[in-house]
mmCIF file of C-alpha atoms and ligand atoms in Angstrom:
data_model
loop_
_atom_site.group_PDB
_atom_site.id
_atom_site.type_symbol
_atom_site.label_atom_id
_atom_site.label_comp_id
_atom_site.label_asym_id
_atom_site.label_seq_id
_atom_site.Cartn_x
_atom_site.Cartn_y
_atom_site.Cartn_z
ATOM 1 C CA UNK A 614 -43.754 73.238 37.625
ATOM 2 C CA UNK A 615 -47.081 71.811 38.787
ATOM 3 C CA UNK A 616 -47.485 68.140 37.810
ATOM 4 C CA UNK A 617 -50.888 67.423 36.385
ATOM 5 C CA UNK A 618 -51.744 65.207 39.288
ATOM 6 C CA UNK A 619 -50.236 66.515 42.475
ATOM 7 C CA UNK A 620 -47.900 68.875 44.330
ATOM 8 C CA UNK A 621 -45.126 70.599 42.305
ATOM 9 C CA UNK A 622 -41.739 68.906 42.082
ATOM 10 C CA UNK A 623 -39.769 70.478 44.972
ATOM 11 C CA UNK A 624 -37.202 72.964 43.609
ATOM 12 C CA UNK A 625 -34.372 71.533 45.737
ATOM 13 C CA UNK A 626 -35.055 68.129 44.175
ATOM 14 C CA UNK A 627 -35.096 69.655 40.675
ATOM 15 C CA UNK A 628 -31.665 71.143 41.332
ATOM 16 C CA UNK A 629 -30.238 67.918 42.821
ATOM 17 C CA UNK A 630 -31.444 65.842 39.858
ATOM 18 C CA UNK A 631 -30.169 68.420 37.338
ATOM 19 C CA UNK A 632 -26.690 68.428 38.901
ATOM 20 C CA UNK A 633 -26.510 64.655 39.501
ATOM 21 C CA UNK A 634 -23.727 62.854 37.613
ATOM 22 C CA UNK A 635 -25.053 59.396 38.538
ATOM 23 C CA UNK A 636 -28.716 58.352 38.901
ATOM 24 C CA UNK A 637 -30.235 54.936 39.624
ATOM 25 C CA UNK A 638 -33.925 54.226 39.049
ATOM 26 C CA UNK A 639 -35.484 51.076 40.545
ATOM 27 C CA UNK A 640 -38.829 50.175 38.984
ATOM 28 C CA UNK A 641 -41.552 47.728 39.918
ATOM 29 C CA UNK A 642 -44.840 46.561 38.465
ATOM 30 C CA UNK A 643 -46.472 49.966 39.095
ATOM 31 C CA UNK A 644 -44.496 51.481 36.207
ATOM 32 C CA UNK A 645 -46.316 49.125 33.818
ATOM 33 C CA UNK A 646 -49.739 49.530 35.458
ATOM 34 C CA UNK A 647 -50.698 52.418 33.135
ATOM 35 C CA UNK A 648 -49.831 50.191 30.188
ATOM 36 C CA UNK A 649 -52.513 47.775 31.413
ATOM 37 C CA UNK A 650 -50.185 45.171 32.964
ATOM 38 C CA UNK A 651 -51.576 44.090 36.364
ATOM 39 C CA UNK A 652 -49.273 44.525 39.354
ATOM 40 C CA UNK A 653 -48.404 41.580 41.614
ATOM 41 C CA UNK A 654 -50.512 42.778 44.503
ATOM 42 C CA UNK A 655 -53.514 43.540 42.298
ATOM 43 C CA UNK A 656 -56.065 40.763 42.456
ATOM 44 C CA UNK A 657 -55.553 38.240 39.673
ATOM 45 C CA UNK A 658 -58.132 38.670 36.941
ATOM 46 C CA UNK A 659 -59.973 36.276 34.651
ATOM 47 C CA UNK A 660 -59.321 32.538 34.825
ATOM 48 C CA UNK A 661 -56.369 33.140 37.132
ATOM 49 C CA UNK A 662 -58.485 34.594 39.944
ATOM 50 C CA UNK A 663 -58.150 31.287 41.845
ATOM 51 C CA UNK A 664 -54.361 31.501 41.920
ATOM 52 C CA UNK A 665 -51.885 33.765 43.683
ATOM 53 C CA UNK A 666 -48.584 34.617 41.968
ATOM 54 C CA UNK A 667 -46.846 33.251 45.029
ATOM 55 C CA UNK A 668 -48.501 29.882 44.291
ATOM 56 C CA UNK A 669 -47.474 29.834 40.628
ATOM 57 C CA UNK A 670 -44.075 31.559 40.487
ATOM 58 C CA UNK A 671 -42.055 28.895 42.330
ATOM 59 C CA UNK A 672 -39.896 25.922 41.208
ATOM 60 C CA UNK A 673 -42.071 23.675 43.384
ATOM 61 C CA UNK A 674 -45.263 24.833 41.641
ATOM 62 C CA UNK A 675 -43.612 24.195 38.277
ATOM 63 C CA UNK A 676 -42.530 20.669 39.254
ATOM 64 C CA UNK A 677 -46.011 19.981 40.664
ATOM 65 C CA UNK A 678 -47.858 21.279 37.630
ATOM 66 C CA UNK A 679 -45.524 22.352 34.789
ATOM 67 C CA UNK A 680 -48.391 22.785 32.310
ATOM 68 C CA UNK A 681 -50.297 25.195 34.619
ATOM 69 C CA UNK A 682 -47.225 27.356 35.300
ATOM 70 C CA UNK A 683 -46.149 27.361 31.635
ATOM 71 C CA UNK A 684 -49.664 28.385 30.561
ATOM 72 C CA UNK A 685 -49.821 31.179 33.181
ATOM 73 C CA UNK A 686 -46.615 32.641 31.770
ATOM 74 C CA UNK A 687 -47.773 32.063 28.192
ATOM 75 C CA UNK A 688 -50.916 34.105 29.016
ATOM 76 C CA UNK A 689 -48.779 36.876 30.557
ATOM 77 C CA UNK A 690 -46.422 36.846 27.538
ATOM 78 C CA UNK A 691 -49.424 37.197 25.224
ATOM 79 C CA UNK A 692 -50.769 40.031 27.393
ATOM 80 C CA UNK A 693 -47.474 41.908 27.323
ATOM 81 C CA UNK A 694 -47.386 41.667 23.513
ATOM 82 C CA UNK A 695 -50.761 43.489 23.373
ATOM 83 C CA UNK A 696 -49.682 46.457 25.535
ATOM 84 C CA UNK A 697 -47.364 49.390 24.888
ATOM 85 C CA UNK A 698 -44.906 51.388 26.973
ATOM 86 C CA UNK A 699 -46.509 54.382 28.698
ATOM 87 C CA UNK A 700 -45.248 57.967 29.254
ATOM 88 C CA UNK A 701 -43.501 56.833 32.438
ATOM 89 C CA UNK A 702 -41.339 54.358 30.488
ATOM 90 C CA UNK A 703 -40.600 57.023 27.891
ATOM 91 C CA UNK A 704 -39.635 59.611 30.525
ATOM 92 C CA UNK A 705 -36.989 57.172 31.808
ATOM 93 C CA UNK A 706 -35.597 56.865 28.261
ATOM 94 C CA UNK A 707 -35.289 60.659 28.200
ATOM 95 C CA UNK A 708 -33.540 60.650 31.576
ATOM 96 C CA UNK A 709 -31.025 58.019 30.392
ATOM 97 C CA UNK A 710 -30.125 60.258 27.425
ATOM 98 C CA UNK A 711 -29.241 63.324 29.535
ATOM 99 C CA UNK A 712 -27.701 61.858 32.707
ATOM 100 C CA UNK A 713 -23.987 61.072 32.503
ATOM 101 C CA UNK A 714 -24.200 57.796 34.458
ATOM 102 C CA UNK A 715 -27.688 56.240 34.481
ATOM 103 C CA UNK A 716 -28.858 52.758 35.395
ATOM 104 C CA UNK A 717 -32.427 51.505 35.222
ATOM 105 C CA UNK A 718 -32.816 48.557 37.599
ATOM 106 C CA UNK A 719 -36.115 46.778 37.071
ATOM 107 C CA UNK A 720 -37.963 44.033 38.897
ATOM 108 C CA UNK A 721 -40.324 43.787 35.948
ATOM 109 C CA UNK A 722 -40.109 40.916 33.475
ATOM 110 C CA UNK A 723 -42.313 42.508 30.789
ATOM 111 C CA UNK A 724 -39.516 44.045 28.700
ATOM 112 C CA UNK A 725 -41.456 47.325 28.359
ATOM 113 C CA UNK A 726 -38.463 49.460 29.339
ATOM 114 C CA UNK A 727 -36.441 48.066 26.420
ATOM 115 C CA UNK A 728 -39.411 48.417 24.070
ATOM 116 C CA UNK A 729 -39.653 52.088 25.106
ATOM 117 C CA UNK A 730 -35.980 52.552 24.174
ATOM 118 C CA UNK A 731 -34.131 52.206 27.498
ATOM 119 C CA UNK A 732 -30.687 50.666 26.950
ATOM 120 C CA UNK A 733 -28.992 50.673 30.371
ATOM 121 C CA UNK A 734 -31.461 48.175 31.865
ATOM 122 C CA UNK A 735 -30.582 45.752 34.668
ATOM 123 C CA UNK A 736 -33.250 42.999 34.883
ATOM 124 C CA UNK A 737 -33.119 41.673 38.440
ATOM 125 C CA UNK A 738 -35.983 39.192 37.939
ATOM 126 C CA UNK A 739 -35.373 38.052 34.362
ATOM 127 C CA UNK A 740 -37.531 38.553 31.306
ATOM 128 C CA UNK A 741 -40.763 36.775 30.350
ATOM 129 C CA UNK A 742 -39.742 36.934 26.685
ATOM 130 C CA UNK A 743 -36.784 34.605 27.321
ATOM 131 C CA UNK A 744 -37.052 30.824 27.848
ATOM 132 C CA UNK A 745 -34.538 28.510 29.537
ATOM 133 C CA UNK A 746 -34.068 24.826 30.257
ATOM 134 C CA UNK A 747 -35.299 23.887 33.738
ATOM 135 C CA UNK A 748 -32.534 21.264 34.120
ATOM 136 C CA UNK A 749 -29.525 23.040 32.571
ATOM 137 C CA UNK A 750 -30.571 26.617 33.498
ATOM 138 C CA UNK A 751 -29.457 27.786 30.030
ATOM 139 C CA UNK A 752 -31.417 30.178 27.772
ATOM 140 C CA UNK A 753 -32.904 28.307 24.816
ATOM 141 C CA UNK A 754 -33.627 30.328 21.674
ATOM 142 C CA UNK A 755 -35.334 27.658 19.540
ATOM 143 C CA UNK A 756 -37.095 24.381 20.141
ATOM 144 C CA UNK A 757 -39.387 21.962 18.323
ATOM 145 C CA UNK A 758 -43.027 22.758 19.010
ATOM 146 C CA UNK A 759 -44.419 19.218 19.046
ATOM 147 C CA UNK A 760 -47.474 20.190 21.058
ATOM 148 C CA UNK A 761 -45.957 19.177 24.421
ATOM 149 C CA UNK A 762 -46.749 21.685 27.186
ATOM 150 C CA UNK A 763 -44.266 22.775 28.494
ATOM 151 C CA UNK A 764 -42.066 22.229 25.406
ATOM 152 C CA UNK A 765 -38.902 20.161 25.830
ATOM 153 C CA UNK A 766 -35.248 21.285 25.776
ATOM 154 C CA UNK A 767 -33.672 20.308 22.413
ATOM 155 C CA UNK A 768 -30.420 19.428 24.195
ATOM 156 C CA UNK A 769 -31.450 17.380 27.223
ATOM 157 C CA UNK A 770 -35.183 16.755 26.780
ATOM 158 C CA UNK A 771 -36.014 18.449 30.083
ATOM 159 C CA UNK A 772 -38.854 20.933 30.503
ATOM 160 C CA UNK A 773 -38.474 24.480 29.243
ATOM 161 C CA UNK A 774 -39.479 27.296 31.603
ATOM 162 C CA UNK A 775 -39.645 31.121 31.508
ATOM 163 C CA UNK A 776 -36.312 32.843 32.217
ATOM 164 C CA UNK A 777 -37.693 34.705 35.236
ATOM 165 C CA UNK A 778 -36.713 34.577 38.909
ATOM 166 C CA UNK A 779 -39.234 32.618 40.973
ATOM 167 C CA UNK A 780 -39.803 32.854 44.708
ATOM 168 C CA UNK A 781 -37.086 30.972 46.661
ATOM 169 C CA UNK A 782 -34.700 31.371 43.671
ATOM 170 C CA UNK A 783 -31.491 33.380 43.617
ATOM 171 C CA UNK A 784 -31.328 36.520 41.504
ATOM 172 C CA UNK A 785 -28.874 36.623 38.570
ATOM 173 C CA UNK A 786 -25.565 37.363 40.376
ATOM 174 C CA UNK A 787 -24.053 39.728 37.804
ATOM 175 C CA UNK A 788 -27.223 41.848 37.647
ATOM 176 C CA UNK A 789 -27.463 42.132 41.420
ATOM 177 C CA UNK A 790 -23.790 43.137 41.701
ATOM 178 C CA UNK A 791 -24.275 45.732 38.943
ATOM 179 C CA UNK A 792 -27.382 47.179 40.649
ATOM 180 C CA UNK A 793 -25.785 47.232 44.099
ATOM 181 C CA UNK A 794 -22.563 48.937 42.985
ATOM 182 C CA UNK A 795 -24.511 51.576 41.002
ATOM 183 C CA UNK A 796 -26.745 52.250 44.050
ATOM 184 C CA UNK A 797 -23.617 52.705 46.186
ATOM 185 C CA UNK A 798 -22.276 55.513 43.998
ATOM 186 C CA UNK A 799 -25.334 57.377 42.785
ATOM 187 C CA UNK A 800 -26.299 60.892 43.860
ATOM 188 C CA UNK A 801 -30.037 60.362 43.293
ATOM 189 C CA UNK A 802 -31.961 57.073 43.696
ATOM 190 C CA UNK A 803 -35.570 56.748 42.507
ATOM 191 C CA UNK A 804 -37.870 53.959 43.696
ATOM 192 C CA UNK A 805 -40.772 53.952 41.243
ATOM 193 C CA UNK A 806 -43.892 51.792 41.231
ATOM 194 C CA UNK A 807 -42.736 49.194 43.694
ATOM 195 C CA UNK A 808 -44.188 48.115 47.027
ATOM 196 C CA UNK A 809 -40.587 48.021 48.345
ATOM 197 C CA UNK A 810 -41.282 44.725 50.093
ATOM 198 C CA UNK A 811 -39.366 42.134 48.074
ATOM 199 C CA UNK A 812 -35.628 41.754 48.793
ATOM 200 C CA UNK A 813 -32.877 42.052 47.690
ATOM 201 C CA UNK A 814 -34.345 44.653 45.254
ATOM 202 C CA UNK A 815 -35.949 46.510 48.157
ATOM 203 C CA UNK A 816 -32.543 46.719 49.842
ATOM 204 C CA UNK A 817 -30.999 48.843 47.081
ATOM 205 C CA UNK A 818 -32.435 52.049 48.552
ATOM 206 C CA UNK A 819 -30.440 51.342 51.745
ATOM 207 C CA UNK A 820 -27.244 51.262 49.651
ATOM 208 C CA UNK A 821 -28.233 54.678 48.291
ATOM 209 C CA UNK A 822 -28.978 56.081 51.762
ATOM 210 C CA UNK A 823 -25.536 54.907 52.910
ATOM 211 C CA UNK A 824 -24.003 56.599 49.866
ATOM 212 C CA UNK A 825 -25.756 59.803 51.034
ATOM 213 C CA UNK A 826 -27.822 59.920 47.861
ATOM 214 C CA UNK A 827 -31.184 61.692 47.662
ATOM 215 C CA UNK A 828 -33.808 58.937 47.756
ATOM 216 C CA UNK A 829 -37.069 59.703 45.937
ATOM 217 C CA UNK A 830 -40.167 57.506 45.871
ATOM 218 C CA UNK A 831 -42.846 57.769 43.152
ATOM 219 C CA UNK A 832 -46.018 55.832 43.931
ATOM 220 C CA UNK A 833 -49.754 56.578 44.338
ATOM 221 C CA UNK A 834 -49.604 54.773 47.711
ATOM 222 C CA UNK A 835 -47.174 54.918 50.621
ATOM 223 C CA UNK A 836 -44.852 51.923 51.098
ATOM 224 C CA UNK A 837 -42.389 50.822 53.829
ATOM 225 C CA UNK A 838 -39.857 53.135 52.135
ATOM 226 C CA UNK A 839 -42.033 56.258 52.180
ATOM 227 C CA UNK A 840 -41.269 57.585 55.651
ATOM 228 C CA UNK A 841 -37.490 57.267 55.123
ATOM 229 C CA UNK A 842 -37.388 58.685 51.577
ATOM 230 C CA UNK A 843 -36.212 62.298 51.224
ATOM 231 C CA UNK A 844 -39.060 62.930 48.749
ATOM 232 C CA UNK A 845 -42.361 61.119 48.208
ATOM 233 C CA UNK A 846 -43.936 62.198 44.907
ATOM 234 C CA UNK A 847 -47.408 60.746 45.310
ATOM 235 C CA UNK A 848 -49.170 59.799 42.089
ATOM 236 C CA UNK A 849 -48.959 57.603 39.006
ATOM 237 C CA UNK A 850 -45.503 57.303 37.466
ATOM 238 C CA UNK A 851 -46.957 57.858 33.988
ATOM 239 C CA UNK A 852 -47.777 61.411 35.081
ATOM 240 C CA UNK A 853 -45.049 62.242 37.586
ATOM 241 C CA UNK A 854 -42.011 61.022 35.630
ATOM 242 C CA UNK A 855 -42.759 63.204 32.559
ATOM 243 C CA UNK A 856 -43.412 66.162 34.898
ATOM 244 C CA UNK A 857 -40.090 65.522 36.616
ATOM 245 C CA UNK A 858 -38.221 65.413 33.292
ATOM 246 C CA UNK A 859 -40.006 68.621 32.213
ATOM 247 C CA UNK A 860 -39.175 70.412 35.486
ATOM 248 C CA UNK A 861 -35.500 69.372 35.429
ATOM 249 C CA UNK A 862 -34.549 69.432 31.743
ATOM 250 C CA UNK A 863 -37.312 71.483 30.105
ATOM 251 C CA UNK A 864 -40.184 70.764 27.743
ATOM 252 C CA UNK A 865 -37.913 69.700 24.899
ATOM 253 C CA UNK A 866 -36.569 66.788 26.985
ATOM 254 C CA UNK A 867 -40.022 65.243 27.465
ATOM 255 C CA UNK A 868 -40.617 62.528 24.858
HETATM 256 P P1 LIG B 2286 -46.256 45.102 43.633
HETATM 257 O O1 LIG B 2286 -47.512 44.636 42.994
HETATM 258 O O2 LIG B 2286 -45.807 44.524 44.933
HETATM 259 O O3 LIG B 2286 -46.339 46.680 43.898
HETATM 260 C C1 LIG B 2286 -46.763 47.524 42.863
HETATM 261 C C2 LIG B 2286 -46.618 48.948 43.350
HETATM 262 O O4 LIG B 2286 -46.966 49.812 42.289
HETATM 263 C C3 LIG B 2286 -47.539 49.274 44.523
HETATM 264 O O5 LIG B 2286 -46.796 49.941 45.531
HETATM 265 C C4 LIG B 2286 -48.589 50.218 43.894
HETATM 266 O O6 LIG B 2286 -49.019 51.208 44.823
HETATM 267 C C5 LIG B 2286 -47.763 50.852 42.804
HETATM 268 N N1 LIG B 2286 -48.518 51.393 41.679
HETATM 269 C C6 LIG B 2286 -49.729 51.010 41.216
HETATM 270 N N2 LIG B 2286 -50.067 51.769 40.139
HETATM 271 C C7 LIG B 2286 -49.034 52.643 39.927
HETATM 272 C C8 LIG B 2286 -48.772 53.682 38.993
HETATM 273 N N3 LIG B 2286 -49.650 53.982 38.023
HETATM 274 N N4 LIG B 2286 -47.594 54.356 39.086
HETATM 275 C C9 LIG B 2286 -46.702 54.068 40.062
HETATM 276 N N5 LIG B 2286 -46.881 53.089 40.986
HETATM 277 C C10 LIG B 2286 -48.045 52.403 40.912
HETATM 278 O O7 LIG B 2286 -45.110 44.962 42.535
HETATM 279 P P2 LIG B 2286 -43.555 45.024 42.773
HETATM 280 O O8 LIG B 2286 -43.197 45.981 43.854
HETATM 281 O O9 LIG B 2286 -42.937 45.217 41.444
HETATM 282 O O10 LIG B 2286 -40.914 39.285 42.116
HETATM 283 O O11 LIG B 2286 -43.230 43.522 43.265
HETATM 284 C C11 LIG B 2286 -41.888 43.207 43.480
HETATM 285 C C12 LIG B 2286 -41.707 41.761 43.165
HETATM 286 O O12 LIG B 2286 -42.683 40.992 43.898
HETATM 287 C C13 LIG B 2286 -41.974 41.394 41.718
HETATM 288 O O13 LIG B 2286 -40.882 41.657 40.876
HETATM 289 C C14 LIG B 2286 -42.188 39.902 41.847
HETATM 290 C C15 LIG B 2286 -43.067 39.882 43.072
HETATM 291 O O14 LIG B 2286 -42.803 38.760 43.829
HETATM 292 C C16 LIG B 2286 -40.667 38.087 41.477
HETATM 293 O O15 LIG B 2286 -41.464 37.623 40.697
HETATM 294 C C17 LIG B 2286 -39.384 37.478 41.851
#
């Protein structure tokens, strides 16, 4: 089956995916690019052009300028509310429905996989739609909006912050264990829309290699993973993922 944008999906890959009992898909910001959400390595746009994510997404930056960091995330939250999942997100929902054991491990914090209908989602870097107390590290559902920016924790009065993993912060332990153990027992591992440079997420493909899984990369550009991957399907995930689902499970499986 010839994908609309590139070489056909190799038949040996089609057969391996079709027969796989356990599949892990790792996604990065590239999966949301076709929904209009900028990736991390894209230049910042608009009023944020003078900042780099690395300078804003850290506990130190938040302590230095809590208002600036809160407002950057508020802008990104607003942006995410204006976009919709794309065919790549929907193709992963279709895959989850037909594969016996499927886990979607995402580095993204935009919640678009869940909005598309994915249920088995492991959020390694948190979710921009959730807020937690900076002091107590507990998710806070409701707080008084008294105009303070950032708003204050109703329990301890400390600052509230987005429930996302910042640079120099540990990933949520349970999620990382879940992602690692799934990568160790899958037959096919997809790395989709990620520059494969940020660990420990970027280390999951090594777990899959050691489990003798087929490792497939989907990305318009090569990454540090490309030369080791068994397959490099070059192109946008919004095109390639639906083509992959069509080639493996037929037209009726494509959402
Ligand atoms: P990056 O911005 O590093 O990489 C985005 C990748 O998506 C690049 O390899 C692009 O080539 C690719 N890409 C662009 N458009 C695409 C498309 N339409 N389809 C498929 N791929 C496309 O984003 P991540 O790899 O997700 O961590 O970054 C990983 C982590 O670095 C983020 O989760 C964040 C950041 O630090 C934290 O915030 C903790």
